[in-house]
Short mmCIF file of C-alpha atoms in Angstrom, two decimals:
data_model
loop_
_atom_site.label_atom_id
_atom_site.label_comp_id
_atom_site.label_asym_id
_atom_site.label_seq_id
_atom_site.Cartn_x
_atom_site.Cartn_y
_atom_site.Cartn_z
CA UNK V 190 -34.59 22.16 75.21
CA UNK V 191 -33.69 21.18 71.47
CA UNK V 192 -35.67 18.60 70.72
CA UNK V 193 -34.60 18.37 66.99
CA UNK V 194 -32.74 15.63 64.84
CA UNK V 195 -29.15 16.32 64.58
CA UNK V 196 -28.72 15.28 60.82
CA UNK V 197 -30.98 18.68 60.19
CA UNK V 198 -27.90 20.39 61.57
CA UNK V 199 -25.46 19.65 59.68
CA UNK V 200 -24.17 21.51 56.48
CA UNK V 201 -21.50 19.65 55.19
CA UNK V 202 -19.51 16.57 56.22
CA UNK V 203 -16.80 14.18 55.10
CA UNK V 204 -14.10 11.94 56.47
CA UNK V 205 -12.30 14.95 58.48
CA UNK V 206 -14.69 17.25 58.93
CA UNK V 207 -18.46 18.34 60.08
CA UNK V 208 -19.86 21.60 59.48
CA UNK V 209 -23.37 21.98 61.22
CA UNK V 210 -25.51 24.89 62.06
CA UNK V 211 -26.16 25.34 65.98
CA UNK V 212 -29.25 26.95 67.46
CA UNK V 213 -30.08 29.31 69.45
CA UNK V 214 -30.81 27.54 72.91
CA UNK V 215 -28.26 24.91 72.24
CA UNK V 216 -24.70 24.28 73.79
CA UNK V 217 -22.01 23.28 72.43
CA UNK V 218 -20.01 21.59 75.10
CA UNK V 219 -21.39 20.34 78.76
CA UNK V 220 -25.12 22.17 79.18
CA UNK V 221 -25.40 19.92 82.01
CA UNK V 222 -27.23 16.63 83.41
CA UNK V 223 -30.31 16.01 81.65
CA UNK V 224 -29.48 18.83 78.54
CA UNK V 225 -28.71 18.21 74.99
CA UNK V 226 -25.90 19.83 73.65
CA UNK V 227 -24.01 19.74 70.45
CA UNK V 228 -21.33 17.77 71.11
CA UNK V 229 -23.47 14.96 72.36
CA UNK V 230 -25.56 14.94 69.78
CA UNK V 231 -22.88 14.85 67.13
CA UNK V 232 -21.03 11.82 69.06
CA UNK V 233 -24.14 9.66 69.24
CA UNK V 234 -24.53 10.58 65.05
CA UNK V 235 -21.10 9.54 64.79
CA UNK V 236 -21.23 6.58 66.80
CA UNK V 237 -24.44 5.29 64.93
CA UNK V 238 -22.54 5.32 61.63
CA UNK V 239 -19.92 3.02 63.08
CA UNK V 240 -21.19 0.61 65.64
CA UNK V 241 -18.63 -0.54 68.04
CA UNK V 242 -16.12 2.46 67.29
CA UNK V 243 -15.91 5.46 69.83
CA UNK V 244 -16.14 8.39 67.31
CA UNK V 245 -13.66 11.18 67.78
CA UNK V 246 -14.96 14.89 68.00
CA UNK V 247 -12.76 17.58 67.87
CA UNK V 248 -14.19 21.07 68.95
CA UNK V 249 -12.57 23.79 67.50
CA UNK V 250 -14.53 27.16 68.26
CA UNK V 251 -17.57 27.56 70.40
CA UNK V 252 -20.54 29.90 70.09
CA UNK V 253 -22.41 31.13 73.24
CA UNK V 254 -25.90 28.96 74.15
CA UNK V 255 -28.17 31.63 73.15
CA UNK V 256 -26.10 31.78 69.87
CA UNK V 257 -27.17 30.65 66.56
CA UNK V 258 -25.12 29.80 63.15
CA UNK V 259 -22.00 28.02 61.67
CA UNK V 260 -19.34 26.08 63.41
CA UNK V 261 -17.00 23.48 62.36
CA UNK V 262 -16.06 19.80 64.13
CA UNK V 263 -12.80 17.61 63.27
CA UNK V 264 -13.42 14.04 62.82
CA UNK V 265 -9.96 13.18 63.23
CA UNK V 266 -6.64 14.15 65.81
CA UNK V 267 -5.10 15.48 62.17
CA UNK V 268 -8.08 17.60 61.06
CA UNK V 269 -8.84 18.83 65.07
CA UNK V 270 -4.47 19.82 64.97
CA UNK V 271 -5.15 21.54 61.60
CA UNK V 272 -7.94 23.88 62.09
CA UNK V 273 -6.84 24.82 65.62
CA UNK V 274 -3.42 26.12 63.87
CA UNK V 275 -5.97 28.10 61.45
CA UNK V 276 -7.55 29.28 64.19
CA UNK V 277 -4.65 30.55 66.25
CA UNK V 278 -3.14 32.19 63.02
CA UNK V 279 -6.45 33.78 63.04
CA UNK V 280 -6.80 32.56 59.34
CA UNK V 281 -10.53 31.06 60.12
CA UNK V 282 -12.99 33.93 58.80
CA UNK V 283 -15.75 34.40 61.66
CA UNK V 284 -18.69 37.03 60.35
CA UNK V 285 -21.44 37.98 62.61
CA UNK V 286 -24.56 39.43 61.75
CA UNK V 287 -26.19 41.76 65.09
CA UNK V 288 -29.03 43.80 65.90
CA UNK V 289 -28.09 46.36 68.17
CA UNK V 290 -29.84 49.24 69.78
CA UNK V 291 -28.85 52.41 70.10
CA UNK V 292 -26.78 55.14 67.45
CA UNK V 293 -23.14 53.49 66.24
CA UNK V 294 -20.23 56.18 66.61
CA UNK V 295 -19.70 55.86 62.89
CA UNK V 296 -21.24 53.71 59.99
CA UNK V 297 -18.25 51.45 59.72
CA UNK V 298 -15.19 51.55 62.10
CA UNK V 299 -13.12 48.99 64.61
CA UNK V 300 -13.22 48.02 68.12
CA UNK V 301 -10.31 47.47 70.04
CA UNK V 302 -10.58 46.93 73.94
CA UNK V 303 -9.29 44.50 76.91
CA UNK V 304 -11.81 42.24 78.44
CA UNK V 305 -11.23 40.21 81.51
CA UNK V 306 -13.37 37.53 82.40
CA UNK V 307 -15.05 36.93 85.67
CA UNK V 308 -15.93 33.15 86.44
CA UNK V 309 -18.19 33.14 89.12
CA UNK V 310 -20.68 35.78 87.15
CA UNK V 311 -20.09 34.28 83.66
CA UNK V 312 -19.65 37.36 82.28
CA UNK V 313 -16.77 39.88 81.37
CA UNK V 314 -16.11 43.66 81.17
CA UNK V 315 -13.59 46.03 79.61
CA UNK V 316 -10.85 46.96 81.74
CA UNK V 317 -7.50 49.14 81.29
CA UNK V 318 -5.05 47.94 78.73
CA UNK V 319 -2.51 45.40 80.48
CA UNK V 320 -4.55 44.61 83.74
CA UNK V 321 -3.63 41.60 84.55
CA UNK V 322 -5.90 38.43 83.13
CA UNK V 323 -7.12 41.31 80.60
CA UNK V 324 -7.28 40.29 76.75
CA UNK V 325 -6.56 42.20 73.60
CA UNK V 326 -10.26 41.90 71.97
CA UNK V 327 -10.54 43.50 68.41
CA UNK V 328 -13.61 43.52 65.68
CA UNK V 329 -14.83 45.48 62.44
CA UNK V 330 -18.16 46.25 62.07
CA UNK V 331 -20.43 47.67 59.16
CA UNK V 332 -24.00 49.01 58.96
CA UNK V 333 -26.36 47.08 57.19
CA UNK V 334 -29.35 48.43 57.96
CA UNK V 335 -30.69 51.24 60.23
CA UNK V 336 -34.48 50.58 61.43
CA UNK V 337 -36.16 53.73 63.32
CA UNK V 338 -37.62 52.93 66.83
CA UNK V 339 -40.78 52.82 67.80
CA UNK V 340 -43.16 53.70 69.95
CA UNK V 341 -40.70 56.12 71.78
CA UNK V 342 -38.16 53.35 71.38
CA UNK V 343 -34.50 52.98 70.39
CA UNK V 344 -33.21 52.79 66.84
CA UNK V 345 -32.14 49.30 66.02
CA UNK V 346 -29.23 48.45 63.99
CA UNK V 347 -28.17 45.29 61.70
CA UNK V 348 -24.13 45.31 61.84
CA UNK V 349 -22.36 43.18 59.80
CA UNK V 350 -19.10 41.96 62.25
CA UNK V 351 -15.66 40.60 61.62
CA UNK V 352 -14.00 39.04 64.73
CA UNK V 353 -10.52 39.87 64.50
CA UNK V 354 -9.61 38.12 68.15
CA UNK V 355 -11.91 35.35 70.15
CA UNK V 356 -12.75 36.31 73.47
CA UNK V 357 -15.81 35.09 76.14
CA UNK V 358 -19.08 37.22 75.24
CA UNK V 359 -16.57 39.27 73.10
CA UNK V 360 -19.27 40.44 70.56
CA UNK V 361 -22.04 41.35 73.31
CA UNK V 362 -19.43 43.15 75.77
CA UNK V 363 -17.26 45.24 73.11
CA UNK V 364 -20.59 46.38 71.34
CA UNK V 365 -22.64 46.97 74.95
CA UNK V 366 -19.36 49.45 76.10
CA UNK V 367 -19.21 51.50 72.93
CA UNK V 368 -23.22 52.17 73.48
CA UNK V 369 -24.89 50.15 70.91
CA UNK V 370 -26.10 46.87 73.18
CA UNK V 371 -27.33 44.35 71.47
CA UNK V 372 -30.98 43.46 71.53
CA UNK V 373 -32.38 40.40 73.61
CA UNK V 374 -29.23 40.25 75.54
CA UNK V 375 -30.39 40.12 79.31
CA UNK V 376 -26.53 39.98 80.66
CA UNK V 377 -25.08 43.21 78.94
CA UNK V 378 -27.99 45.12 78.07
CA UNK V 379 -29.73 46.75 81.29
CA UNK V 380 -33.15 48.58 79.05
CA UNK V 381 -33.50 44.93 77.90
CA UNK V 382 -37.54 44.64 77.79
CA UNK V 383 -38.09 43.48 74.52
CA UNK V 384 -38.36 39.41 75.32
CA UNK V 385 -36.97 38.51 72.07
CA UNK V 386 -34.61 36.14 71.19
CA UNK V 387 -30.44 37.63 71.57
CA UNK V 388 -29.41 39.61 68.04
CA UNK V 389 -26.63 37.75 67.20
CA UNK V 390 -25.87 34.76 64.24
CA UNK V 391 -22.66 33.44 63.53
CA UNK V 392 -23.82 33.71 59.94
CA UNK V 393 -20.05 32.88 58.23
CA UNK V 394 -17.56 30.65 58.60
CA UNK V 395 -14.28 30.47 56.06
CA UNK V 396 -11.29 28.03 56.70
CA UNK V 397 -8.94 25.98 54.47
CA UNK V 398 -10.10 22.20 54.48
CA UNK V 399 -7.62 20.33 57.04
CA UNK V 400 -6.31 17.68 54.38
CA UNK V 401 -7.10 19.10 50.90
CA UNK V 402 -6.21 22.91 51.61
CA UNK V 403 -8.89 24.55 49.70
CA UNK V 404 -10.87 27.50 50.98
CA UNK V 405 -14.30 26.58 51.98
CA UNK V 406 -16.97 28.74 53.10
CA UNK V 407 -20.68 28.09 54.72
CA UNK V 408 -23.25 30.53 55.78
CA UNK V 409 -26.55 30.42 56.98
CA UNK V 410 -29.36 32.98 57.67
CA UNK V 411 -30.66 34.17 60.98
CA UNK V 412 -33.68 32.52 62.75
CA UNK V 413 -33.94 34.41 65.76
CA UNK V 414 -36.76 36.69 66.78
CA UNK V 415 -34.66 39.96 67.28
CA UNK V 416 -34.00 39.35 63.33
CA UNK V 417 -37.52 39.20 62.45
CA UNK V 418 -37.76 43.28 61.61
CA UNK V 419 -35.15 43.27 59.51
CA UNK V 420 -36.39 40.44 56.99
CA UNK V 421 -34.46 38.09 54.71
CA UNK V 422 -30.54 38.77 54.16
CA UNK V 423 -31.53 42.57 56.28
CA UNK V 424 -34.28 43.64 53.92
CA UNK V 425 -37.22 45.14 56.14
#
């Protein structure tokens, strides 16, 4: 459990917005009786600020629990509306950064597949294109960085990543079915042994404030384990 102090989370904030930094570990919504999770944490924040006012939190995106990195909160009805219309015009910038195991099919190229979710495993898989409760799921990816396994093990892969569509476990399902799972991830990755923490960091996040209307941009590094070979900004 995060035991941490929530103003260490957060990157930016003014009257409509909060940017903060989630970790790995940490939910953002509902973790359940007796867990922490981010929107919680950032309500009791809020509400210390202003005794006697219920705060309003607006979550706009949501990052799996074992994720780490950027997400943004609206303060207000106006900002929430605001950045949800960014976000269905798909004019919020979401970059990845990934460690993945296993030989890309090319150095840079797109993923395009259907996913349908399944609710009682918490999971999803690919499935034919226009099954029905299937979703269009696209993303670009880039090499970074190519690390050589060893031991007898499998190459490992830094991939930069562009979501292009939001889907559940979109990231860890679309990169698992083109052969290239990503390390630490016990649900998609079956020759997960390693132990370490799941190779994935929502490292950017771009979107147009809700009331001025300029372009703001955060980023943060990766702190995870699975990371650790790869260095500072993917230099081994």
């Amino acid at each position: 459990m995060w035991m941490g102090k929530t103003e260490d989370l957060i990157l930016y904030e003014d009257k409509e917005i909060l940017v903060c930094r989630k970790p790995a570990g940490l939910g953002v919504q509902s973790a359940g009786v007796g867990k922490t999770d981010m929107e919680s944490c950032l309500k009791n924040y809020l509400a210390e600020k202003t005794p006697g006012k219920v705060p309003f939190l607006g979550i706009i995106h949501r990052l799996d629990q074992p994720v780490e990195g950027v997400l943004v909160f609206a303060k207000t009805p106006e900002a929430a509306k605001e950045l949800n219309r960014q976000l269905t015009e798909n004019r919020m910038g979401k970059h990845y950064l990934a460690v993945t195991e296993g030989t890309p099919p090319a150095e840079e190229g797109v993923l395009e597949d259907w996913l349908k979710k399944d609710g009682k495993t918490n999971t999803s898989f690919v499935t034919a294109p226009g099954t029905k409760g299937g979703k269009r799921a696209e993303l670009f990816y880039k090499v970074a960085k190519h690390i050589p396994g060893e031991d007898g093990g499998r190459d490992q892969y830094l991939l930069a990543v562009t979501l292009k569509t939001g889907r559940h476990h979109q990231i860890r399902v679309q990169m698992a079915h083109a052969g290239m799972p990503l390390v630490g991830d016990r649900k998609y990755n079956p020759q997960e042994k390693s132990g370490v923490s799941l190779g994935l960091c929502a490292c950017a996040l771009d979107f147009f404030h809700p009331r001025r209307g300029e372009k703001m941009h955060f980023s943060v590094e990766p702190e995870g384990s699975a990371f650790k070979r790869f260095g500072k900004d993917g230099e081994e």
